[in-house]
């Protein structure tokens, strides 16, 4: 059955790959991001008639509020929400300051809570089950040698999900986290590192990932496809690591 699916931060990267996966399944997809030009590029590359493009800064509460109000005029319900906004760009562990902490939590924590809080306010009448999936990171379980600030923000998301699942279940909503390992996508940081230091990066992956390869977008999408299916309706409040068993 065709669903209305919102993917935040979906104009490029992991979010774009998730949106493309849903589009191929003939769902109605709301792709979103800060840049109109990136959204137009995403639309051109996805090549689906079932797309809604809407600009939003998910770190900004008023922007998110307006986003959902505008969206409510276009669709009557959202079946699935994928909270994908996040960034691992931050200071080295031990070199953080207040500005760094605020920036990291804004991108990796509040960008998600803003979505959930404003969705609940605007889309109040939910007769069918809504599923929320948060894209986390194995850094949230302090794996993969990520910077401390990023790891703590992602760890907060995992614990937020576990607690909020108890509250949201009363509103006919389930919420889960999918935490990828080291994801390789054309143009992302790992791709750039491979081009600069191919042998070194391959050696790191071979030593730290038991399956000895990067996480692919298909690995993430396969997990998401299961979670949005009827077979996963009893799964709630969990964090699923898609990392090939990374140290």
Short mmCIF file of C-alpha atoms in Angstrom, two decimals:
data_model
loop_
_atom_site.label_atom_id
_atom_site.label_comp_id
_atom_site.label_asym_id
_atom_site.label_seq_id
_atom_site.Cartn_x
_atom_site.Cartn_y
_atom_site.Cartn_z
CA UNK A 1 0.00 0.00 0.00
CA UNK A 2 1.29 3.45 -0.95
CA UNK A 3 2.45 5.47 2.08
CA UNK A 4 3.30 9.11 2.79
CA UNK A 5 6.92 9.14 3.92
CA UNK A 6 8.91 12.11 5.24
CA UNK A 7 12.70 11.88 5.13
CA UNK A 8 14.48 14.80 6.78
CA UNK A 9 17.82 15.92 5.37
CA UNK A 10 17.19 13.97 2.17
CA UNK A 11 18.68 16.16 -0.55
CA UNK A 12 22.01 14.27 -0.45
CA UNK A 13 23.95 11.58 1.42
CA UNK A 14 22.26 8.84 3.44
CA UNK A 15 18.93 10.70 3.45
CA UNK A 16 18.91 10.89 -0.35
CA UNK A 17 19.65 7.15 -0.61
CA UNK A 18 16.76 6.40 1.77
CA UNK A 19 14.36 8.65 -0.16
CA UNK A 20 15.41 7.03 -3.45
CA UNK A 21 14.77 3.58 -1.96
CA UNK A 22 11.21 4.56 -1.02
CA UNK A 23 10.58 6.23 -4.38
CA UNK A 24 11.45 3.00 -6.18
CA UNK A 25 8.75 1.33 -4.07
CA UNK A 26 6.23 3.86 -5.45
CA UNK A 27 5.54 5.60 -2.12
CA UNK A 28 4.81 9.34 -1.79
CA UNK A 29 8.06 10.91 -0.57
CA UNK A 30 8.59 14.27 1.11
CA UNK A 31 12.23 15.19 0.55
CA UNK A 32 13.54 18.06 2.61
CA UNK A 33 16.65 20.09 3.31
CA UNK A 34 18.06 23.58 3.70
CA UNK A 35 18.93 24.26 0.06
CA UNK A 36 16.39 24.62 -2.75
CA UNK A 37 19.11 23.90 -5.31
CA UNK A 38 20.02 20.61 -3.60
CA UNK A 39 16.36 19.64 -3.41
CA UNK A 40 15.95 20.25 -7.13
CA UNK A 41 19.04 18.13 -7.85
CA UNK A 42 17.63 15.35 -5.67
CA UNK A 43 14.32 15.47 -7.52
CA UNK A 44 16.10 15.26 -10.86
CA UNK A 45 18.17 12.27 -9.73
CA UNK A 46 15.31 10.35 -8.10
CA UNK A 47 13.05 10.76 -11.14
CA UNK A 48 9.73 10.02 -9.47
CA UNK A 49 6.31 11.62 -9.91
CA UNK A 50 5.51 10.98 -6.24
CA UNK A 51 7.79 13.62 -4.70
CA UNK A 52 7.02 16.64 -2.54
CA UNK A 53 9.91 19.09 -2.14
CA UNK A 54 9.93 21.32 0.92
CA UNK A 55 12.72 23.42 2.34
CA UNK A 56 13.40 23.38 6.09
CA UNK A 57 16.13 24.03 8.64
CA UNK A 58 15.37 21.27 11.13
CA UNK A 59 17.63 22.81 13.75
CA UNK A 60 15.35 25.85 13.88
CA UNK A 61 12.09 25.34 15.79
CA UNK A 62 10.09 28.00 13.94
CA UNK A 63 11.29 26.64 10.59
CA UNK A 64 10.13 23.14 11.56
CA UNK A 65 6.78 24.46 12.80
CA UNK A 66 6.14 26.24 9.49
CA UNK A 67 7.33 23.18 7.60
CA UNK A 68 4.64 20.97 9.12
CA UNK A 69 1.92 23.62 8.76
CA UNK A 70 2.67 23.90 5.03
CA UNK A 71 2.84 20.14 4.70
CA UNK A 72 -0.56 19.73 6.36
CA UNK A 73 -2.09 21.74 3.49
CA UNK A 74 -0.68 19.21 0.99
CA UNK A 75 -1.30 15.89 2.74
CA UNK A 76 -3.66 14.71 5.48
CA UNK A 77 -1.31 12.26 7.21
CA UNK A 78 2.28 11.04 7.45
CA UNK A 79 2.70 7.28 7.75
CA UNK A 80 6.46 7.15 8.23
CA UNK A 81 9.01 9.71 9.43
CA UNK A 82 12.73 9.14 8.92
CA UNK A 83 14.76 11.56 11.06
CA UNK A 84 18.06 11.66 9.23
CA UNK A 85 19.59 15.10 9.91
CA UNK A 86 23.01 14.91 11.52
CA UNK A 87 26.70 15.60 11.08
CA UNK A 88 29.90 14.12 12.46
CA UNK A 89 31.91 17.26 11.76
CA UNK A 90 33.11 18.52 15.14
CA UNK A 91 36.18 19.13 17.29
CA UNK A 92 38.56 16.43 18.41
CA UNK A 93 37.77 14.79 21.74
CA UNK A 94 38.95 16.99 24.59
CA UNK A 95 39.02 20.16 22.47
CA UNK A 96 35.32 21.04 22.77
CA UNK A 97 33.95 24.36 23.96
CA UNK A 98 30.40 25.60 24.58
CA UNK A 99 29.93 26.64 20.95
CA UNK A 100 30.97 23.17 19.75
CA UNK A 101 28.64 21.37 22.19
CA UNK A 102 25.67 23.53 21.17
CA UNK A 103 26.37 23.05 17.47
CA UNK A 104 26.76 19.27 17.70
CA UNK A 105 23.61 18.78 19.77
CA UNK A 106 21.66 21.14 17.52
CA UNK A 107 22.55 19.08 14.45
CA UNK A 108 22.41 15.61 15.97
CA UNK A 109 19.77 15.78 18.70
CA UNK A 110 17.50 18.83 18.56
CA UNK A 111 17.02 18.44 14.80
CA UNK A 112 15.16 15.22 15.67
CA UNK A 113 13.25 16.40 18.74
CA UNK A 114 12.06 19.45 16.77
CA UNK A 115 10.55 17.15 14.14
CA UNK A 116 8.76 14.88 16.59
CA UNK A 117 7.41 17.67 18.79
CA UNK A 118 6.03 19.71 15.89
CA UNK A 119 4.65 16.67 14.07
CA UNK A 120 2.62 15.84 17.18
CA UNK A 121 1.27 19.39 17.38
CA UNK A 122 0.23 19.69 13.72
CA UNK A 123 -0.81 16.15 12.75
CA UNK A 124 -3.02 15.41 15.74
CA UNK A 125 -5.57 13.00 14.27
CA UNK A 126 -3.85 9.66 13.70
CA UNK A 127 -6.21 6.75 13.04
CA UNK A 128 -3.47 4.44 11.69
CA UNK A 129 -0.07 3.49 13.06
CA UNK A 130 2.75 6.00 12.48
CA UNK A 131 6.33 4.78 12.46
CA UNK A 132 9.29 7.00 13.31
CA UNK A 133 12.81 5.82 12.48
CA UNK A 134 15.81 7.80 13.66
CA UNK A 135 19.10 7.46 11.83
CA UNK A 136 21.68 7.22 14.58
CA UNK A 137 25.25 5.99 14.54
CA UNK A 138 27.33 3.28 16.16
CA UNK A 139 29.11 6.24 17.78
CA UNK A 140 26.05 6.39 20.04
CA UNK A 141 27.33 3.20 21.66
CA UNK A 142 30.88 4.60 21.66
CA UNK A 143 32.09 2.43 18.80
CA UNK A 144 34.10 3.46 15.74
CA UNK A 145 36.43 5.92 17.50
CA UNK A 146 34.21 8.96 16.81
CA UNK A 147 34.69 12.35 18.55
CA UNK A 148 33.24 12.56 22.06
CA UNK A 149 30.73 15.35 21.35
CA UNK A 150 29.23 13.49 18.38
CA UNK A 151 29.14 10.21 20.31
CA UNK A 152 27.32 11.76 23.26
CA UNK A 153 24.74 13.46 21.03
CA UNK A 154 23.98 10.16 19.28
CA UNK A 155 23.90 8.35 22.63
CA UNK A 156 21.27 10.84 23.81
CA UNK A 157 19.18 10.01 20.71
CA UNK A 158 19.27 6.30 21.53
CA UNK A 159 18.16 6.86 25.13
CA UNK A 160 15.58 9.46 24.05
CA UNK A 161 14.07 6.88 21.71
CA UNK A 162 13.90 4.21 24.38
CA UNK A 163 12.04 6.48 26.79
CA UNK A 164 9.84 8.22 24.20
CA UNK A 165 8.65 4.86 22.86
CA UNK A 166 6.68 4.44 26.08
CA UNK A 167 4.97 7.81 25.58
CA UNK A 168 4.43 7.66 21.83
CA UNK A 169 2.95 4.16 21.90
CA UNK A 170 -0.10 5.69 23.61
CA UNK A 171 -0.49 7.92 20.54
CA UNK A 172 -0.36 4.99 18.08
CA UNK A 173 3.28 5.69 17.17
CA UNK A 174 6.33 3.44 17.27
CA UNK A 175 9.88 4.82 17.31
CA UNK A 176 13.18 3.03 16.69
CA UNK A 177 16.79 3.83 15.83
CA UNK A 178 18.88 2.47 12.97
CA UNK A 179 22.58 3.03 13.69
CA UNK A 180 24.86 2.51 10.68
CA UNK A 181 28.58 1.85 10.91
CA UNK A 182 31.12 3.35 8.53
CA UNK A 183 28.98 4.26 5.50
CA UNK A 184 30.55 4.61 2.07
CA UNK A 185 28.68 6.82 -0.41
CA UNK A 186 30.12 8.61 -3.42
CA UNK A 187 31.38 12.01 -2.30
CA UNK A 188 31.09 11.45 1.47
CA UNK A 189 33.98 11.71 3.96
CA UNK A 190 34.96 8.03 3.73
CA UNK A 191 34.99 8.25 -0.06
CA UNK A 192 37.30 11.27 0.12
CA UNK A 193 39.59 9.50 2.61
CA UNK A 194 39.77 6.43 0.37
CA UNK A 195 40.89 8.55 -2.56
CA UNK A 196 43.63 10.18 -0.47
CA UNK A 197 44.86 7.18 1.56
CA UNK A 198 43.37 4.06 -0.01
CA UNK A 199 45.61 1.43 1.58
CA UNK A 200 45.47 2.99 5.05
CA UNK A 201 41.67 3.25 5.10
CA UNK A 202 41.20 -0.28 3.76
CA UNK A 203 43.55 -1.55 6.46
CA UNK A 204 41.51 0.27 9.15
CA UNK A 205 38.25 -1.26 7.88
CA UNK A 206 39.79 -4.74 7.69
CA UNK A 207 41.02 -4.47 11.29
CA UNK A 208 37.95 -2.86 12.89
CA UNK A 209 34.98 -4.33 10.99
CA UNK A 210 34.49 -8.09 11.30
CA UNK A 211 32.88 -8.27 7.82
CA UNK A 212 35.84 -6.29 6.44
CA UNK A 213 33.86 -3.82 4.36
CA UNK A 214 32.04 -0.51 4.57
CA UNK A 215 28.32 -0.21 5.28
CA UNK A 216 26.43 0.33 2.01
CA UNK A 217 23.20 2.33 1.59
CA UNK A 218 21.44 -0.95 0.74
CA UNK A 219 22.35 -2.32 4.18
CA UNK A 220 20.61 0.61 5.84
CA UNK A 221 17.62 0.48 3.50
CA UNK A 222 17.13 -3.26 4.05
CA UNK A 223 16.83 -2.64 7.79
CA UNK A 224 14.46 0.29 7.28
CA UNK A 225 12.33 -1.70 4.84
CA UNK A 226 11.84 -4.33 7.51
CA UNK A 227 10.99 -1.79 10.23
CA UNK A 228 8.29 -0.12 8.13
CA UNK A 229 6.74 -3.47 7.18
CA UNK A 230 3.85 -5.15 8.98
CA UNK A 231 6.33 -7.76 10.25
CA UNK A 232 7.93 -5.17 12.57
CA UNK A 233 4.83 -3.77 14.29
CA UNK A 234 5.88 -5.26 17.66
CA UNK A 235 9.32 -3.65 17.56
CA UNK A 236 9.46 -0.43 19.55
CA UNK A 237 12.11 1.62 21.35
CA UNK A 238 15.12 -0.33 20.08
CA UNK A 239 18.44 0.58 18.50
CA UNK A 240 19.54 -1.65 15.63
CA UNK A 241 23.20 -1.47 14.67
CA UNK A 242 23.93 -1.98 10.96
CA UNK A 243 27.70 -2.07 11.22
CA UNK A 244 29.08 -5.49 10.33
CA UNK A 245 30.17 -5.75 13.99
CA UNK A 246 32.52 -2.77 14.19
CA UNK A 247 34.85 -2.29 17.13
#
